[in-house]
mmCIF file of C-alpha atoms and ligand atoms in Angstrom:
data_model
loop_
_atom_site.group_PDB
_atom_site.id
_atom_site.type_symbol
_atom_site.label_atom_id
_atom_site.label_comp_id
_atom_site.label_asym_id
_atom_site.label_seq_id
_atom_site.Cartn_x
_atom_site.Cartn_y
_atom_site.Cartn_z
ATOM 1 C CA UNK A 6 -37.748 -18.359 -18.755
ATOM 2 C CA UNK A 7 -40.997 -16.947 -17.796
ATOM 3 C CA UNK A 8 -42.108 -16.993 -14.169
ATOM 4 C CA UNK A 9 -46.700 -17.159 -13.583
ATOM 5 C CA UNK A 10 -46.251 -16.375 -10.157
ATOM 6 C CA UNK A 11 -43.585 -15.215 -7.017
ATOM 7 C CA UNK A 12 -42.105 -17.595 -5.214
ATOM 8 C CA UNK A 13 -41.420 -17.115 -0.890
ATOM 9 C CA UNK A 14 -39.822 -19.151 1.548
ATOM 10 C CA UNK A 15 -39.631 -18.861 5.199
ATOM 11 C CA UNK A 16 -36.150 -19.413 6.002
ATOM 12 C CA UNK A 17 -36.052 -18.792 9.451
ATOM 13 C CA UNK A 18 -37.962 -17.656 12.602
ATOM 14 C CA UNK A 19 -37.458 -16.805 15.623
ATOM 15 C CA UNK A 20 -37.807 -19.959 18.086
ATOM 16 C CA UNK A 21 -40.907 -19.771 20.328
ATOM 17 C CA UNK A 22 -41.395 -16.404 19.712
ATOM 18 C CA UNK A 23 -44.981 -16.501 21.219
ATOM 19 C CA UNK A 24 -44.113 -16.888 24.224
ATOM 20 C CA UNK A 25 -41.255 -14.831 23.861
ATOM 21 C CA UNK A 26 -43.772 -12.059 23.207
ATOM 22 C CA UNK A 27 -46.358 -13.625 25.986
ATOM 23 C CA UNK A 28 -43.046 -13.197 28.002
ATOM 24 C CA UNK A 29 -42.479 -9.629 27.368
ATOM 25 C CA UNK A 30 -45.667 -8.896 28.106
ATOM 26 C CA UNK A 31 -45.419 -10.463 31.707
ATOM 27 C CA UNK A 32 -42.710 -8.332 32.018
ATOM 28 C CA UNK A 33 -44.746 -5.274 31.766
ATOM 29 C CA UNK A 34 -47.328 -6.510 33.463
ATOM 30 C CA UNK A 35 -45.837 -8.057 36.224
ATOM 31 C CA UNK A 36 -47.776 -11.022 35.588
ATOM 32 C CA UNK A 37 -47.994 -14.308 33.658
ATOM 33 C CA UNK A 38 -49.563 -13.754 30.028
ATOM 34 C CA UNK A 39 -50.265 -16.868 28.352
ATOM 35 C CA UNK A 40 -49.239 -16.619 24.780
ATOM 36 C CA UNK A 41 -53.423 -16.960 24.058
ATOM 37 C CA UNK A 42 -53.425 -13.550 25.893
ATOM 38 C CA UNK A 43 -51.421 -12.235 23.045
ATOM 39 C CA UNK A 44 -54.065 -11.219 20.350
ATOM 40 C CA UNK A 45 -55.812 -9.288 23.433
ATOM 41 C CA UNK A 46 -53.081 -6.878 23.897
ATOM 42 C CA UNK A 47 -52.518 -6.260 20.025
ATOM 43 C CA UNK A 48 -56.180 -5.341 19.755
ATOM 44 C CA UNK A 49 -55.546 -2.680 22.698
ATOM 45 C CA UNK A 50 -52.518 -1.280 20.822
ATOM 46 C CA UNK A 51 -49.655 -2.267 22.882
ATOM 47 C CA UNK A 52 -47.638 -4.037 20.035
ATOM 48 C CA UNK A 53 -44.050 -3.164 20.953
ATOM 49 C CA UNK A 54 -43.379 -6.839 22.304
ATOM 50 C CA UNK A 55 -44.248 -8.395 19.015
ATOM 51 C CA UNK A 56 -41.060 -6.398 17.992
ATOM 52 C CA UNK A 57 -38.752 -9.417 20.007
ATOM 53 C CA UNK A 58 -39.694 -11.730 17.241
ATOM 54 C CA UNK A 59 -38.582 -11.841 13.852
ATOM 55 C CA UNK A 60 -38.934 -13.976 10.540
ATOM 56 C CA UNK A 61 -36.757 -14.328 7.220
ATOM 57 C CA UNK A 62 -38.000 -14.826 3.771
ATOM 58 C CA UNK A 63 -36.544 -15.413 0.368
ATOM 59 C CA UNK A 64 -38.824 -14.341 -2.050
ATOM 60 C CA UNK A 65 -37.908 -14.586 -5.873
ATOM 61 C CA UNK A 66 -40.871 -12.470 -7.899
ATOM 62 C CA UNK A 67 -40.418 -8.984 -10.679
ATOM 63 C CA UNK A 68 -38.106 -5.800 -9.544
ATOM 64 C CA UNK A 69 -41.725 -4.334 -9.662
ATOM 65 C CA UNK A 70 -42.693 -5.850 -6.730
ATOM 66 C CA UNK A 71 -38.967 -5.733 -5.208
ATOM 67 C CA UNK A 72 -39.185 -2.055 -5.249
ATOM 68 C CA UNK A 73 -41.905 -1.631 -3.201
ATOM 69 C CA UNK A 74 -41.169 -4.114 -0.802
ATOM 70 C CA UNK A 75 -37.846 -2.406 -0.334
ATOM 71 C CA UNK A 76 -39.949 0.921 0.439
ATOM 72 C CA UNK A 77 -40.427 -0.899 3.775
ATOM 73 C CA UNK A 78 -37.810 0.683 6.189
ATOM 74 C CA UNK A 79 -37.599 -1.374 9.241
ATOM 75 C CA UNK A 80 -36.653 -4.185 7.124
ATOM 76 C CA UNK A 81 -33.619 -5.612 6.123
ATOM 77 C CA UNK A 82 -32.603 -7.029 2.640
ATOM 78 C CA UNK A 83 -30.075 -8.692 0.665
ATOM 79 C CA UNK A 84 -31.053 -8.424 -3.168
ATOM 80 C CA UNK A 85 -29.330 -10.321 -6.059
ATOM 81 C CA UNK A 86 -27.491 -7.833 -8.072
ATOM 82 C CA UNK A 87 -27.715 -6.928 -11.501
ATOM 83 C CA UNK A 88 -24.869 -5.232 -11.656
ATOM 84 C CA UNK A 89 -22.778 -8.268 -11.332
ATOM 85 C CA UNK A 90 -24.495 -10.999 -11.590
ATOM 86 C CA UNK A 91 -25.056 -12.641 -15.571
ATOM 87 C CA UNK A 92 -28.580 -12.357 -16.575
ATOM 88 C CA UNK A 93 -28.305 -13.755 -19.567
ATOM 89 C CA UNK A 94 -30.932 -16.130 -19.157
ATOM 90 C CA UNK A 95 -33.770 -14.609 -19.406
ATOM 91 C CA UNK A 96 -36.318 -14.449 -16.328
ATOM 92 C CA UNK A 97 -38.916 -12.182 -16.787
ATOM 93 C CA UNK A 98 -42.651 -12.464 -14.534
ATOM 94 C CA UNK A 99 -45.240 -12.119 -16.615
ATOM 95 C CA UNK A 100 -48.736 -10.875 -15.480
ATOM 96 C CA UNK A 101 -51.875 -11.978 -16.117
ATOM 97 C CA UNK A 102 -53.300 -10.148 -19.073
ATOM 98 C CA UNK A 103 -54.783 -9.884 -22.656
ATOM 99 C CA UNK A 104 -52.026 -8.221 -24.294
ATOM 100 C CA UNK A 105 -49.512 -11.558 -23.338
ATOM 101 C CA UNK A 106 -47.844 -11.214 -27.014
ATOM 102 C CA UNK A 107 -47.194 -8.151 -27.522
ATOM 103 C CA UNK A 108 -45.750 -8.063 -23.767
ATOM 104 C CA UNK A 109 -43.346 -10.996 -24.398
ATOM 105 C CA UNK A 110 -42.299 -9.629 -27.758
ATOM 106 C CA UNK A 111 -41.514 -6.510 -25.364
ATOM 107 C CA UNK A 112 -39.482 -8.142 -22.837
ATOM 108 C CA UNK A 113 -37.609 -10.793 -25.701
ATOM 109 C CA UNK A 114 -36.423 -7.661 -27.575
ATOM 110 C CA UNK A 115 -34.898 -5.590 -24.168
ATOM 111 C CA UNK A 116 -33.329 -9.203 -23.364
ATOM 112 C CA UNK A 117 -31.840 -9.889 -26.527
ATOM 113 C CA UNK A 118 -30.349 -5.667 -27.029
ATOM 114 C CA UNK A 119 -29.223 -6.844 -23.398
ATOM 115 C CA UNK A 120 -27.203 -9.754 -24.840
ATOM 116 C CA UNK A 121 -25.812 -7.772 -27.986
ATOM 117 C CA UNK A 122 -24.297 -5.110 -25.874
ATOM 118 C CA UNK A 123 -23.008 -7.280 -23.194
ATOM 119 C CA UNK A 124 -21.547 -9.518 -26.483
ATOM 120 C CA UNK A 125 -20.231 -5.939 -27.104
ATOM 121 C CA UNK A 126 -18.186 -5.579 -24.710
ATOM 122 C CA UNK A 127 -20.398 -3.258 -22.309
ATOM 123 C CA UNK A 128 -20.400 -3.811 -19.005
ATOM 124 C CA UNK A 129 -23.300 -5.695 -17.030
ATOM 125 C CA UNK A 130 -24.020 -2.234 -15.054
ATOM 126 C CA UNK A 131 -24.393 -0.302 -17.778
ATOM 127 C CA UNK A 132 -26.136 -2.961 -20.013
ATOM 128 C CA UNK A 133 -28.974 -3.422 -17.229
ATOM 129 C CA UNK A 134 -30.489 0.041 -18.501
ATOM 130 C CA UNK A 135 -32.459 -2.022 -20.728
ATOM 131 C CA UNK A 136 -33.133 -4.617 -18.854
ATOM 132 C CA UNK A 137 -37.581 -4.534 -17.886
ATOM 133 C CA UNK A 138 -39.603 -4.015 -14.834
ATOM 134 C CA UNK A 139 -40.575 -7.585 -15.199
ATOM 135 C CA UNK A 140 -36.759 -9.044 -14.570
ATOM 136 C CA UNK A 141 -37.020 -11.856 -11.856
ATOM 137 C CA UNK A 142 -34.689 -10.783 -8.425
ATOM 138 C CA UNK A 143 -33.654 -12.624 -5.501
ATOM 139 C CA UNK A 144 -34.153 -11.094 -1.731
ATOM 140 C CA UNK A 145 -33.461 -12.363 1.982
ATOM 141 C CA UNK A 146 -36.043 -10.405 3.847
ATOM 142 C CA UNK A 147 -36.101 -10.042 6.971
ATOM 143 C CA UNK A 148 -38.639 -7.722 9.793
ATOM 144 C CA UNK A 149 -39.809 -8.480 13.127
ATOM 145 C CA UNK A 150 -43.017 -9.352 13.669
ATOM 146 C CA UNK A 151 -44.614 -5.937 14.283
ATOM 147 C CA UNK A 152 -43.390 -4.700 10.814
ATOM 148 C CA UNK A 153 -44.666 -8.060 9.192
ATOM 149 C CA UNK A 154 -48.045 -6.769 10.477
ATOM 150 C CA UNK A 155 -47.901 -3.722 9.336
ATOM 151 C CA UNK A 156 -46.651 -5.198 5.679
ATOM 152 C CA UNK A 157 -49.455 -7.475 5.422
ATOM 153 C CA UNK A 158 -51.868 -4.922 5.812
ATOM 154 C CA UNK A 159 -50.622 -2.556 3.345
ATOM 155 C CA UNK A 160 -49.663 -5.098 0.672
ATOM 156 C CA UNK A 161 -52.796 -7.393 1.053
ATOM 157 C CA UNK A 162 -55.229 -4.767 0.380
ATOM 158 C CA UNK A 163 -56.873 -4.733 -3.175
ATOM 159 C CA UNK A 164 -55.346 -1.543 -3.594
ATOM 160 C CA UNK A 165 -52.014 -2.971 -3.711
ATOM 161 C CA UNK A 166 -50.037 -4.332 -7.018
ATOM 162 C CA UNK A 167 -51.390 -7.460 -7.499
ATOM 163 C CA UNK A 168 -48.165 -9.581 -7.641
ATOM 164 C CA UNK A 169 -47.424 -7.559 -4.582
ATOM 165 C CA UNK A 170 -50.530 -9.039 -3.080
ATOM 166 C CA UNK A 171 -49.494 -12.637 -3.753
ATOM 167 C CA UNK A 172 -46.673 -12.101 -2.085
ATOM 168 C CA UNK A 173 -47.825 -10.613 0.980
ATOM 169 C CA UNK A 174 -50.790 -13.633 0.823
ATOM 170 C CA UNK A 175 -48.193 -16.194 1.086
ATOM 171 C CA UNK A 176 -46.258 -14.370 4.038
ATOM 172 C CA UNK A 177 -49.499 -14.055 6.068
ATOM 173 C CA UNK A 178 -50.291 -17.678 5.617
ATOM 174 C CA UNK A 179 -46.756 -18.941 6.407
ATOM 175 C CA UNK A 180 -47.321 -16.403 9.583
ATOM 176 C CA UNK A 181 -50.171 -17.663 10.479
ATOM 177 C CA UNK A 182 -49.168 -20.918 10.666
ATOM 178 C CA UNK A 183 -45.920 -20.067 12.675
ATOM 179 C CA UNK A 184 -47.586 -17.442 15.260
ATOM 180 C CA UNK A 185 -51.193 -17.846 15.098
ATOM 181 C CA UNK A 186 -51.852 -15.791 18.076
ATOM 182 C CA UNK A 187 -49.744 -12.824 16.667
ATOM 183 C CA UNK A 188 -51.353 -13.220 13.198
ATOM 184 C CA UNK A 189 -54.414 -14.624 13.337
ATOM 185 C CA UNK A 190 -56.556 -11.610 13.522
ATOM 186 C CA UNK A 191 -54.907 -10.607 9.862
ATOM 187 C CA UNK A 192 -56.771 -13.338 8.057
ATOM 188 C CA UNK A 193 -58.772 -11.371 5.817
ATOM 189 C CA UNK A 194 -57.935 -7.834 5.434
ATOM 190 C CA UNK A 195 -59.180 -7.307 2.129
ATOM 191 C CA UNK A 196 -61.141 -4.201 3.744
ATOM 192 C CA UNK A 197 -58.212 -2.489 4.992
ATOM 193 C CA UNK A 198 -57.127 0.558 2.974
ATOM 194 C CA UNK A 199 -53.719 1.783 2.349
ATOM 195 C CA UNK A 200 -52.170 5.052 1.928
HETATM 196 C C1 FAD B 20 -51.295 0.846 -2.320
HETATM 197 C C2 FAD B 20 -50.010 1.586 -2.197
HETATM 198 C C3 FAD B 20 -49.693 2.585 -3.082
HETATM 199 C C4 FAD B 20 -48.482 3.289 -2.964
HETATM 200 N N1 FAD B 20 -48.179 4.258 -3.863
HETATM 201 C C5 FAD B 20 -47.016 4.945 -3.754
HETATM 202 C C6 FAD B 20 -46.674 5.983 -4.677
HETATM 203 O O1 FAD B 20 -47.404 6.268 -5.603
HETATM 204 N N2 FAD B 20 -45.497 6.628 -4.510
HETATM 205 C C7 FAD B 20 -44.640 6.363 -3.463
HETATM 206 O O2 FAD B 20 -43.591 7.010 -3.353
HETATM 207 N N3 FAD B 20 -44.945 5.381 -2.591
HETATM 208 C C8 FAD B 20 -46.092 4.678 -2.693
HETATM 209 N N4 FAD B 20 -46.377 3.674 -1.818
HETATM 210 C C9 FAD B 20 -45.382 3.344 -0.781
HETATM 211 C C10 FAD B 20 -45.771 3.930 0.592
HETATM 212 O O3 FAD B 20 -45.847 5.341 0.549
HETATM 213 C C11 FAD B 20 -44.728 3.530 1.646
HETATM 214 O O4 FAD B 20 -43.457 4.052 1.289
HETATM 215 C C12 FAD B 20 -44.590 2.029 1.762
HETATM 216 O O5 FAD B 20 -45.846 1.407 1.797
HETATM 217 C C13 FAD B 20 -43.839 1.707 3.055
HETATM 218 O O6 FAD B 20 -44.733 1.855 4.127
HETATM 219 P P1 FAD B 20 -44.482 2.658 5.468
HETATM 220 O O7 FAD B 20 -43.748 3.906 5.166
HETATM 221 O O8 FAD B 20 -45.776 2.759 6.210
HETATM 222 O O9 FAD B 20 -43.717 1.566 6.256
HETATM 223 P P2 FAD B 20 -42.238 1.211 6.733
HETATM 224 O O10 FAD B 20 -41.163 1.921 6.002
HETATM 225 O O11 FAD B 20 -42.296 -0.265 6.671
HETATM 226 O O12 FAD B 20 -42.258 1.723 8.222
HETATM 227 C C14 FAD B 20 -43.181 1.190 9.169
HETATM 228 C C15 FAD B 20 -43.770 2.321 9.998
HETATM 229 O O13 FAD B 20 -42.719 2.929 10.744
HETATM 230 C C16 FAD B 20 -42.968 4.326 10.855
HETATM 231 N N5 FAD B 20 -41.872 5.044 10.185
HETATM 232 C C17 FAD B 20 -40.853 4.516 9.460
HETATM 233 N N6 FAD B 20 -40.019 5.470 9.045
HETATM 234 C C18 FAD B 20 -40.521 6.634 9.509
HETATM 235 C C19 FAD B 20 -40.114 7.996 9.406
HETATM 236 N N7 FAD B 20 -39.017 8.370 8.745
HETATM 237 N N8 FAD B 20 -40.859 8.929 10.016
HETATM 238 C C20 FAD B 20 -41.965 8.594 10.696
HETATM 239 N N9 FAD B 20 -42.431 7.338 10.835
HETATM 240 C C21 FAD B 20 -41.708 6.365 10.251
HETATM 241 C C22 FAD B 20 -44.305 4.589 10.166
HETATM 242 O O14 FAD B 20 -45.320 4.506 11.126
HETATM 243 C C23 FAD B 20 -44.418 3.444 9.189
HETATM 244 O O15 FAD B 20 -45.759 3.146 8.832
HETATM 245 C C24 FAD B 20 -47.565 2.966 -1.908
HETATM 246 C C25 FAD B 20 -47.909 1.937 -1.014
HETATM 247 C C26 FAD B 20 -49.086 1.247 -1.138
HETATM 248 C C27 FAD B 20 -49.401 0.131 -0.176
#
């Protein structure tokens, strides 16, 4: 099967985390902060409060795209693993391009060697080796909101891979909706550059 695009899902969120974070910022303050206060305080840099709140995703999309995501340490993940798991049906994601045939005759041949040497006899671990970039995966991800921040900028820039991109687009908007006040100000940061 060939997947167009990556699938997330928020799974879970912390439970009024704004004013969980309006609260933690009382605390340093000494003071009420209502949770419209919030976006205030990010702007002057003080974003160790947005660290009390967390959200969980499970994302399907390409081990491309896995593998950078996992680059991000101060997340957690649970990935689907290829060294167990049968992957005999074939899930590939296939971008958007010109050369679609000769990329699907690509992928149909490292699936079907996959198949033969599994038929074989060899072992799912070892038969992955020839398994492509493209192979769908499975993660639970899961960062607090400071890192989710810090992941949307990076991987919404139009520097960024663009299946990586979709990705992070989805997150922001699901963000948005859950914590506008924490992730409002990230609704277009096509400008910002990554390293
Ligand atoms: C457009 C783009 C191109 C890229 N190209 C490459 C590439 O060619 N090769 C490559 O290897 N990687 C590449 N990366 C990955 C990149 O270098 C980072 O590994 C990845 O984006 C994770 O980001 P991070 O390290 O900022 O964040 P996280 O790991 O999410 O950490 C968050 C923040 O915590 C702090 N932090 C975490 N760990 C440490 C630490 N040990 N020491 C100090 N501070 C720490 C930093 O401030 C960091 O920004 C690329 C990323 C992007 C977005």
């Amino acid at each position: 099967m060939i997947h167009k695009a990556p699938t997330v899902k928020l799974i879970s969120a912390t439970l009024n985390a704004e004013a969980l974070i309006a609260r933690a910022y009382g605390i340093c303050t000494d003071k009420a902060v209502p949770v419209a206060n919030i976006p205030r305080w990010i702007k002057a840099g003080h974003e160790s409060p947005l660290e009390h709140a967390s959200a969980t995703f499970e994302i399907a999309c390409s081990r491309v795209a896995s593998h950078e995501l996992v680059r991000h340490r101060l997340a957690s993940f649970s990935q689907r693993s290829q060294r167990y798991v049968d992957e005999s049906d074939l899930q590939c994601y296939m971008p958007t391009n010109e050369q679609r045939t000769l990329m699907f005759d690509a992928l149909s041949t490292a699936w079907e060697t996959y198949l033969q040497l599994v038929d074989n006899g060899v072992p799912k671990q070892l038969a992955r080796y020839v398994l492509p970039n493209a192979c769908m995966t499975e993660l639970i991800v899961t960062a607090n909101f400071r890192e989710w921040r810090h992941i949307i900028k990076l991987r919404t820039s139009p520097r960024a891979q663009p299946e990586m991109q979709e990705i992070a687009r989805t997150i922001q908007s699901l963000l948005v909706a859950q914590a506008p006040n924490v992730f409002g100000d990230l609704t277009n940061m096509d400008n910002i550059s990554s390293t």
